[in-house]
Amino acid sequence: MKNHFIILSFIFILFSCNENVVSEILVTDAKELQNAISDAKPGDKIVLANGVYENLEIKFRGKGTKSSPITLKAETAGKVIIEGQSYLKFGGEYLIVEGLHFKNGFSPSNAVIDFKISNKDTLDIISNNCKVTNCVIEDFNKPKRDNSDLWVQFWGRHNELSNSYIAGKTNRGPTVRVSIAGIESINNYHQIINNHFGPRPVKGGPSGETIQLGDSYTSMSPSHTYVANNLFEECNGEVEVISSKTNFNVFKNNVFYKSEGSLVTRHGNYVTVDGNYFIGDGVNENYGGIRIINTGHWVVNNYFYGLKGKSFRSPLAVMNGIPKSPLNRYNQVTDVVVAYNTYVNCSAPWQFGVGTNISQSDVLPKSEIRSARAIRTTVANNIIYNEKGLESIVVENDKADGVTFKNNVINNQGVDFNNFEGGIVEASLELRELSDNIFIPVGISDDFEAYNGFDFNTIENDLLGISRKDSKSIGAITGKDVFNPNILDKSKYGTTWFSNEVETKEQQTFNVKVNESIQSKIDEANSGDIIILDQGKHIVTTSLKINKKINISAKDKSKTVLYYSGEANTPLFSLEPYGKISVENLMINGNGSNYAFASLKQNMFNHFGLTVSNSTISNFNYVLKAYKESFAERITFENTSISNCENGIELSEETNDKGDYNTEYLTINNCNFNNVKANVVDYYRGGYDESTIGGNLLVSNSTFTNCGAKEKNKRLLNHNGIVNVNISKNTFKNNNVQFVSILWGAKNNRESNNTLINSGQIKSEENLVMTLMY
């Protein structure tokens, strides 16, 4: 009887163990993968074999447990490449994905990774307690720039994106969005931690955020999303690197390195911004800090270095709101604390009343006028150090009369400033270097005590995590137990297996003889190489395809001609995605019906670039034709003559009036334009959107003669809606136009030292009438 009981017990234990057997299933194709997902039990690990998978649509459904999640992982992290039209969607509980690499493709749906599986006929399957880790999404862009998608979209609760590398998004839409429409996704406590957000190129318009938490219409909902220990490197998509649009979010210990934008509390309330680093180079005015809108935020323990931005991209920009603002506009700033922060060699660090537009009341509806100043806001215990003194420490675009300044200290090198009733105190400070870009201002008197504001006792630690208990010190770092935080050590962020460091290759030079194929040399060259054309006349009959960075030049411009005999309305240089060309010392001629340079008409999923110097361009229909949805970060013409062309530089096809434009920087310097009949310079951005603060047009030291004869609007330089325009030291002679330029006075449009001879006038309109985007 005893033996019988033992045997039964053994069988029961064995049966119980078999019930909980954890499987590791190796799969090699989409069908095997889907079968494995369908059969997966808690604790199972589905291993995707190393290789390249095209057009892989993964719907990862399952229900793991906290102690036994279901895992989908690469056989070797980074050796599973997902290309083509592919995506990953979660549906369930306690699911983990790790080690995948998305590249060379795009998602055919609204997201690359989505924490929801949508169903047409039944309820959507929302995910909770799921995680993506140790993965890469790289240049996984839709074919068209206006096609919007997200690379990671959160739904549900307690989901995580961690230790991943994400970079290269060029199309419309935030890189990562937390969506909270629906009670199942509020109070979500998602975590976005330890990631490396690599370069996001300038988009050329709005909707280019790296992270967006919620949207305007869910902005009063609680989110509690935690964004921490991430590196944001050159995230330049638009003016908002992070757009917080929900309540109770926390941003902690992130590094914003040379990113042309700001962390913005765009909508929603009660955000904590604690212990972050904002690093600029002391030159670029596009590197931003923190922009504040709405109520109840705490901005503490942050470090700002070398930020020279103004207005929207100020180190700290506090905006004016719209009285009784609708959800999608700007609420008044109230009950905000800015304390224990350090600013080193920044432009005027505190700017209030940013975005005030009272002067535009003639052309904007009352519902758009931002006149509500910040109130019940405290700025205390901050340190400012400037190697060169500033005239304004606080910039009042509108009065900062609702702001209380307490116990702030500055070394302003003896330059006088408004101390706001003693709330900003001058002191002689020195810098103690911790590492590149990180310095501690020291030398504050031991008698100086921090202001003890309401709830300031909750600021328990400094930027380095050192306790503030029993400390009277101010600024982001107490000065106790300091150490080098190594914030730019990239091994601290992202994956275990991927690096965005690119090995520098030695530049090669290719010589092309007359009658040799230029295209074959372009194809042979690596990105960054040089192609030199021999003396003589090089005849090109079909477009040269530029899909990499290439320099094309001649040793002697006067003896080297590049003649394009191709069909009408085709370009000599076809500027394709990733195509960035520099042309120097060339005589470039067309047949009168074709183009010198043009983007593709479709599928410009990545940027192009163009620099022309010390050259002549003549007898083309268009000098440059940029089609809709194409974009170049920089287009430059220098020391170049352009003559006898029907059209000049056309960058005006973004006519949807949604704030988009075709290039961020158009520079024309020391050039001659002669007998260019229309579209001499046509550069357009449409739609009233105060958060779009580009593009940039510089026309200087140039001569325009006998141009604009066929310009229908009788305007030589068309730059409607472009925010930053500088026209200086040019000569305009015998141009049959009414206006050389109409400047937008309310924006950064200016002209100086221009000579106008029989060429109409330069006019300034304070307020341009534009279509409202919202």
Coordinates of N, CA and C in Angstrom, one line a residue, residues 151-266:
W151 N 6.6 54.5 -35.3 CA 7.5 53.3 -35.3 C 7.3 52.5 -34.0
V152 N 6.8 53.1 -33.0 CA 6.4 52.4 -31.8 C 5.1 53.0 -31.3
Q153 N 4.0 52.3 -31.2 CA 2.8 52.9 -30.6 C 2.4 52.1 -29.4
F154 N 2.3 52.8 -28.3 CA 1.8 52.1 -27.0 C 0.3 52.2 -26.9
W155 N -0.3 51.1 -26.4 CA -1.7 51.1 -25.9 C -1.6 50.3 -24.6
G156 N -2.8 50.2 -23.9 CA -2.8 49.3 -22.8 C -2.1 49.9 -21.6
R157 N -1.6 49.1 -20.7 CA -0.9 49.5 -19.5 C 0.4 48.7 -19.2
H158 N 1.3 49.3 -18.6 CA 2.5 48.7 -18.1 C 3.3 48.0 -19.2
N159 N 3.4 48.7 -20.3 CA 4.2 48.2 -21.4 C 5.6 48.9 -21.4
E160 N 6.5 48.3 -22.1 CA 7.9 48.8 -22.0 C 8.6 48.8 -23.3
L161 N 9.4 49.9 -23.6 CA 10.4 49.9 -24.7 C 11.7 50.2 -24.0
S162 N 12.6 49.3 -24.2 CA 13.9 49.4 -23.4 C 15.1 49.0 -24.2
N163 N 16.2 49.6 -23.9 CA 17.5 49.1 -24.5 C 17.5 48.9 -26.0
S164 N 16.8 49.8 -26.7 CA 16.7 49.7 -28.1 C 17.3 50.9 -28.8
Y165 N 17.7 50.8 -30.1 CA 18.2 51.9 -30.9 C 17.2 52.2 -32.0
I166 N 16.8 53.5 -32.1 CA 15.7 53.9 -33.1 C 16.2 55.2 -33.7
A167 N 16.3 55.2 -35.1 CA 16.8 56.4 -35.7 C 16.4 56.4 -37.2
G168 N 16.4 57.6 -37.7 CA 16.3 57.8 -39.2 C 14.9 58.0 -39.7
K169 N 13.9 58.4 -38.9 CA 12.6 58.6 -39.4 C 12.5 59.9 -40.1
T170 N 12.0 59.9 -41.3 CA 11.9 61.1 -42.2 C 10.4 61.4 -42.5
N171 N 9.5 60.5 -42.4 CA 8.1 60.7 -42.8 C 7.3 61.3 -41.7
R172 N 6.1 61.7 -42.0 CA 5.2 62.4 -41.0 C 4.9 61.4 -39.9
G173 N 4.8 61.9 -38.7 CA 4.4 61.2 -37.5 C 5.5 61.1 -36.5
P174 N 5.2 61.1 -35.2 CA 6.2 60.9 -34.1 C 6.8 59.5 -34.3
T175 N 8.1 59.4 -33.8 CA 8.8 58.1 -33.8 C 8.1 57.2 -32.8
V176 N 7.8 57.7 -31.6 CA 7.1 56.9 -30.6 C 5.9 57.7 -30.1
R177 N 4.8 57.0 -29.9 CA 3.6 57.6 -29.4 C 3.0 56.7 -28.3
V178 N 2.6 57.4 -27.2 CA 1.8 56.7 -26.2 C 0.3 57.1 -26.5
S179 N -0.5 56.2 -26.9 CA -1.9 56.5 -27.2 C -2.8 56.1 -26.0
I180 N -3.6 57.0 -25.6 CA -4.4 56.7 -24.4 C -5.9 56.9 -24.6
A181 N -6.3 56.8 -25.8 CA -7.8 56.9 -26.1 C -8.5 55.6 -25.6
G182 N -9.3 55.8 -24.6 CA -9.9 54.6 -24.0 C -9.5 54.3 -22.6
I183 N -10.4 53.9 -21.8 CA -10.1 53.8 -20.3 C -9.0 52.7 -20.1
E184 N -8.9 51.7 -21.1 CA -7.9 50.7 -20.9 C -6.5 51.1 -21.1
S185 N -6.3 52.4 -21.5 CA -5.0 52.9 -21.8 C -4.6 54.1 -20.9
I186 N -5.5 54.6 -20.1 CA -5.1 55.7 -19.2 C -4.5 55.0 -17.9
N187 N -3.8 55.9 -17.1 CA -3.1 55.4 -15.9 C -2.2 54.2 -16.3
N188 N -1.5 54.4 -17.4 CA -0.8 53.3 -18.1 C 0.5 52.9 -17.5
Y189 N 1.3 53.9 -16.9 CA 2.6 53.6 -16.3 C 3.5 52.9 -17.3
H190 N 3.5 53.2 -18.5 CA 4.4 52.7 -19.5 C 5.8 53.2 -19.1
Q191 N 6.8 52.4 -19.6 CA 8.2 52.8 -19.4 C 9.0 52.8 -20.7
I192 N 9.6 54.0 -21.0 CA 10.5 54.1 -22.1 C 11.9 54.4 -21.5
I193 N 12.7 53.4 -21.5 CA 13.9 53.5 -20.6 C 15.2 52.9 -21.3
N194 N 16.3 53.5 -21.1 CA 17.6 53.0 -21.5 C 17.7 52.9 -23.0
N195 N 17.0 53.7 -23.8 CA 17.1 53.6 -25.2 C 18.1 54.6 -25.8
H196 N 18.5 54.4 -27.0 CA 19.3 55.4 -27.7 C 18.5 55.8 -28.9
F197 N 18.0 57.0 -28.9 CA 17.3 57.6 -30.0 C 18.3 58.3 -30.8
G198 N 18.7 57.7 -31.9 CA 19.7 58.3 -32.8 C 19.1 59.4 -33.7
P199 N 20.0 59.9 -34.6 CA 19.6 61.0 -35.4 C 18.2 60.9 -36.1
R200 N 17.3 61.8 -35.9 CA 16.1 62.0 -36.7 C 16.3 63.2 -37.5
P201 N 16.4 63.1 -38.8 CA 16.7 64.3 -39.6 C 15.5 65.3 -39.6
V202 N 15.8 66.6 -39.9 CA 14.8 67.6 -39.9 C 13.7 67.2 -40.9
K203 N 12.5 67.3 -40.5 CA 11.4 66.8 -41.3 C 10.9 67.9 -42.3
G204 N 11.1 69.2 -41.9 CA 10.6 70.3 -42.8 C 9.1 70.5 -42.6
G205 N 8.7 70.7 -41.3 CA 7.3 70.9 -41.0 C 7.0 70.3 -39.7
P206 N 5.7 70.3 -39.2 CA 5.3 69.7 -38.0 C 5.2 68.2 -38.1
S207 N 4.9 67.6 -36.9 CA 4.6 66.2 -36.8 C 5.9 65.4 -37.1
G208 N 7.0 65.8 -36.4 CA 8.3 65.2 -36.5 C 8.9 64.9 -35.1
E209 N 8.1 64.8 -34.1 CA 8.5 64.5 -32.7 C 9.2 63.2 -32.6
T210 N 10.1 63.1 -31.7 CA 10.7 61.7 -31.4 C 9.8 61.0 -30.5
I211 N 9.3 61.6 -29.4 CA 8.3 61.0 -28.5 C 7.1 61.9 -28.4
Q212 N 5.9 61.4 -28.5 CA 4.7 62.1 -28.2 C 3.8 61.3 -27.3
L213 N 3.5 61.9 -26.2 CA 2.7 61.2 -25.1 C 1.2 61.7 -25.2
G214 N 0.4 61.0 -25.8 CA -1.0 61.4 -26.0 C -1.2 62.4 -27.1
D215 N -2.4 62.9 -27.2 CA -2.7 64.0 -28.2 C -3.6 65.0 -27.6
S216 N -3.9 66.0 -28.4 CA -4.6 67.2 -27.8 C -5.9 66.8 -27.2
Y217 N -6.6 65.8 -27.8 CA -8.0 65.5 -27.3 C -8.1 64.5 -26.2
T218 N -6.9 63.9 -25.8 CA -6.9 63.1 -24.6 C -6.0 63.7 -23.6
S219 N -5.7 65.0 -23.7 CA -4.6 65.7 -22.9 C -5.0 65.9 -21.5
M220 N -6.2 65.8 -21.1 CA -6.6 65.9 -19.7 C -6.6 64.6 -19.0
S221 N -6.2 63.5 -19.7 CA -6.2 62.2 -19.1 C -4.9 61.9 -18.3
P222 N -5.0 61.1 -17.3 CA -3.7 60.7 -16.6 C -3.0 59.6 -17.4
S223 N -1.7 59.8 -17.5 CA -0.9 58.8 -18.2 C 0.1 58.1 -17.3
H224 N 0.9 58.9 -16.6 CA 2.0 58.4 -15.7 C 3.0 57.6 -16.5
T225 N 3.4 58.1 -17.7 CA 4.4 57.5 -18.5 C 5.8 57.9 -17.9
Y226 N 6.7 57.0 -17.9 CA 8.0 57.2 -17.3 C 9.1 57.1 -18.4
V227 N 9.7 58.2 -18.7 CA 10.8 58.3 -19.8 C 12.1 58.6 -19.1
A228 N 13.0 57.6 -19.0 CA 14.2 57.8 -18.2 C 15.4 57.1 -18.8
N229 N 16.5 57.7 -18.6 CA 17.9 57.2 -18.9 C 18.0 56.9 -20.4
N230 N 17.4 57.8 -21.2 CA 17.6 57.6 -22.7 C 18.5 58.7 -23.2
L231 N 19.2 58.4 -24.3 CA 20.0 59.3 -25.0 C 19.3 59.7 -26.3
F232 N 19.1 61.1 -26.4 CA 18.5 61.6 -27.6 C 19.6 62.4 -28.3
E233 N 20.1 61.7 -29.4 CA 21.2 62.3 -30.1 C 20.8 62.8 -31.5
E234 N 21.0 64.1 -31.7 CA 20.6 64.8 -32.9 C 19.2 64.5 -33.4
C235 N 18.3 64.5 -32.4 CA 16.9 64.4 -32.8 C 16.3 65.7 -33.2
N236 N 16.4 65.9 -34.5 CA 16.2 67.2 -35.1 C 14.9 67.3 -35.9
G237 N 14.0 66.3 -35.8 CA 12.8 66.3 -36.6 C 12.0 67.5 -36.7
E238 N 11.7 68.2 -35.5 CA 11.0 69.4 -35.5 C 11.3 70.1 -34.1
V239 N 10.6 71.2 -33.8 CA 10.9 72.0 -32.6 C 10.6 71.3 -31.3
E240 N 9.8 70.2 -31.4 CA 9.5 69.4 -30.2 C 10.2 68.0 -30.3
V241 N 11.3 67.8 -29.5 CA 11.8 66.4 -29.4 C 10.9 65.5 -28.7
I242 N 10.4 66.0 -27.5 CA 9.4 65.3 -26.8 C 8.2 66.2 -26.6
S243 N 7.0 65.7 -26.9 CA 5.8 66.5 -26.8 C 4.9 65.7 -25.8
S244 N 4.8 66.3 -24.5 CA 4.0 65.6 -23.5 C 2.6 66.2 -23.5
K245 N 1.6 65.4 -23.8 CA 0.3 65.8 -24.0 C -0.7 65.1 -23.1
T246 N -0.2 64.6 -21.9 CA -1.1 64.0 -20.9 C -0.6 64.4 -19.5
N247 N -1.2 63.9 -18.5 CA -0.9 64.2 -17.1 C 0.0 63.2 -16.4
F248 N 0.8 63.8 -15.5 CA 1.5 63.0 -14.5 C 2.7 62.2 -15.2
N249 N 3.3 62.7 -16.3 CA 4.4 62.1 -16.8 C 5.7 62.5 -16.2
V250 N 6.7 61.6 -16.2 CA 8.0 61.9 -15.6 C 9.1 61.7 -16.6
F251 N 10.0 62.7 -16.7 CA 11.2 62.7 -17.6 C 12.4 62.8 -16.7
K252 N 13.2 61.7 -16.6 CA 14.2 61.7 -15.6 C 15.5 61.2 -16.2
N253 N 16.6 61.9 -15.9 CA 18.0 61.4 -16.2 C 18.1 61.1 -17.7
N254 N 17.5 61.8 -18.6 CA 17.7 61.7 -20.0 C 18.8 62.7 -20.5
V255 N 19.4 62.4 -21.6 CA 20.4 63.2 -22.2 C 20.0 63.7 -23.6
F256 N 19.9 65.0 -23.7 CA 19.5 65.6 -25.0 C 20.8 66.2 -25.6
Y257 N 21.4 65.5 -26.6 CA 22.7 65.9 -27.1 C 22.6 66.4 -28.5
K258 N 22.8 67.7 -28.7 CA 22.8 68.4 -30.0 C 21.5 68.0 -30.7
S259 N 20.4 68.2 -30.0 CA 19.1 67.9 -30.6 C 18.4 69.3 -30.9
E260 N 17.9 69.5 -32.1 CA 17.4 70.8 -32.5 C 15.9 70.8 -32.1
G261 N 15.7 70.9 -30.9 CA 14.3 71.0 -30.4 C 14.3 71.0 -28.9
S262 N 13.2 70.8 -28.3 CA 13.0 70.9 -26.8 C 12.1 69.8 -26.3
L263 N 12.2 69.6 -25.0 CA 11.3 68.8 -24.2 C 10.1 69.8 -23.9
V264 N 8.9 69.4 -24.3 CA 7.8 70.4 -24.3 C 6.6 69.8 -23.5
T265 N 6.1 70.5 -22.6 CA 4.9 70.1 -21.9 C 3.7 70.7 -22.7
R266 N 3.5 70.2 -23.9 CA 2.6 70.8 -24.8 C 1.2 70.9 -24.4

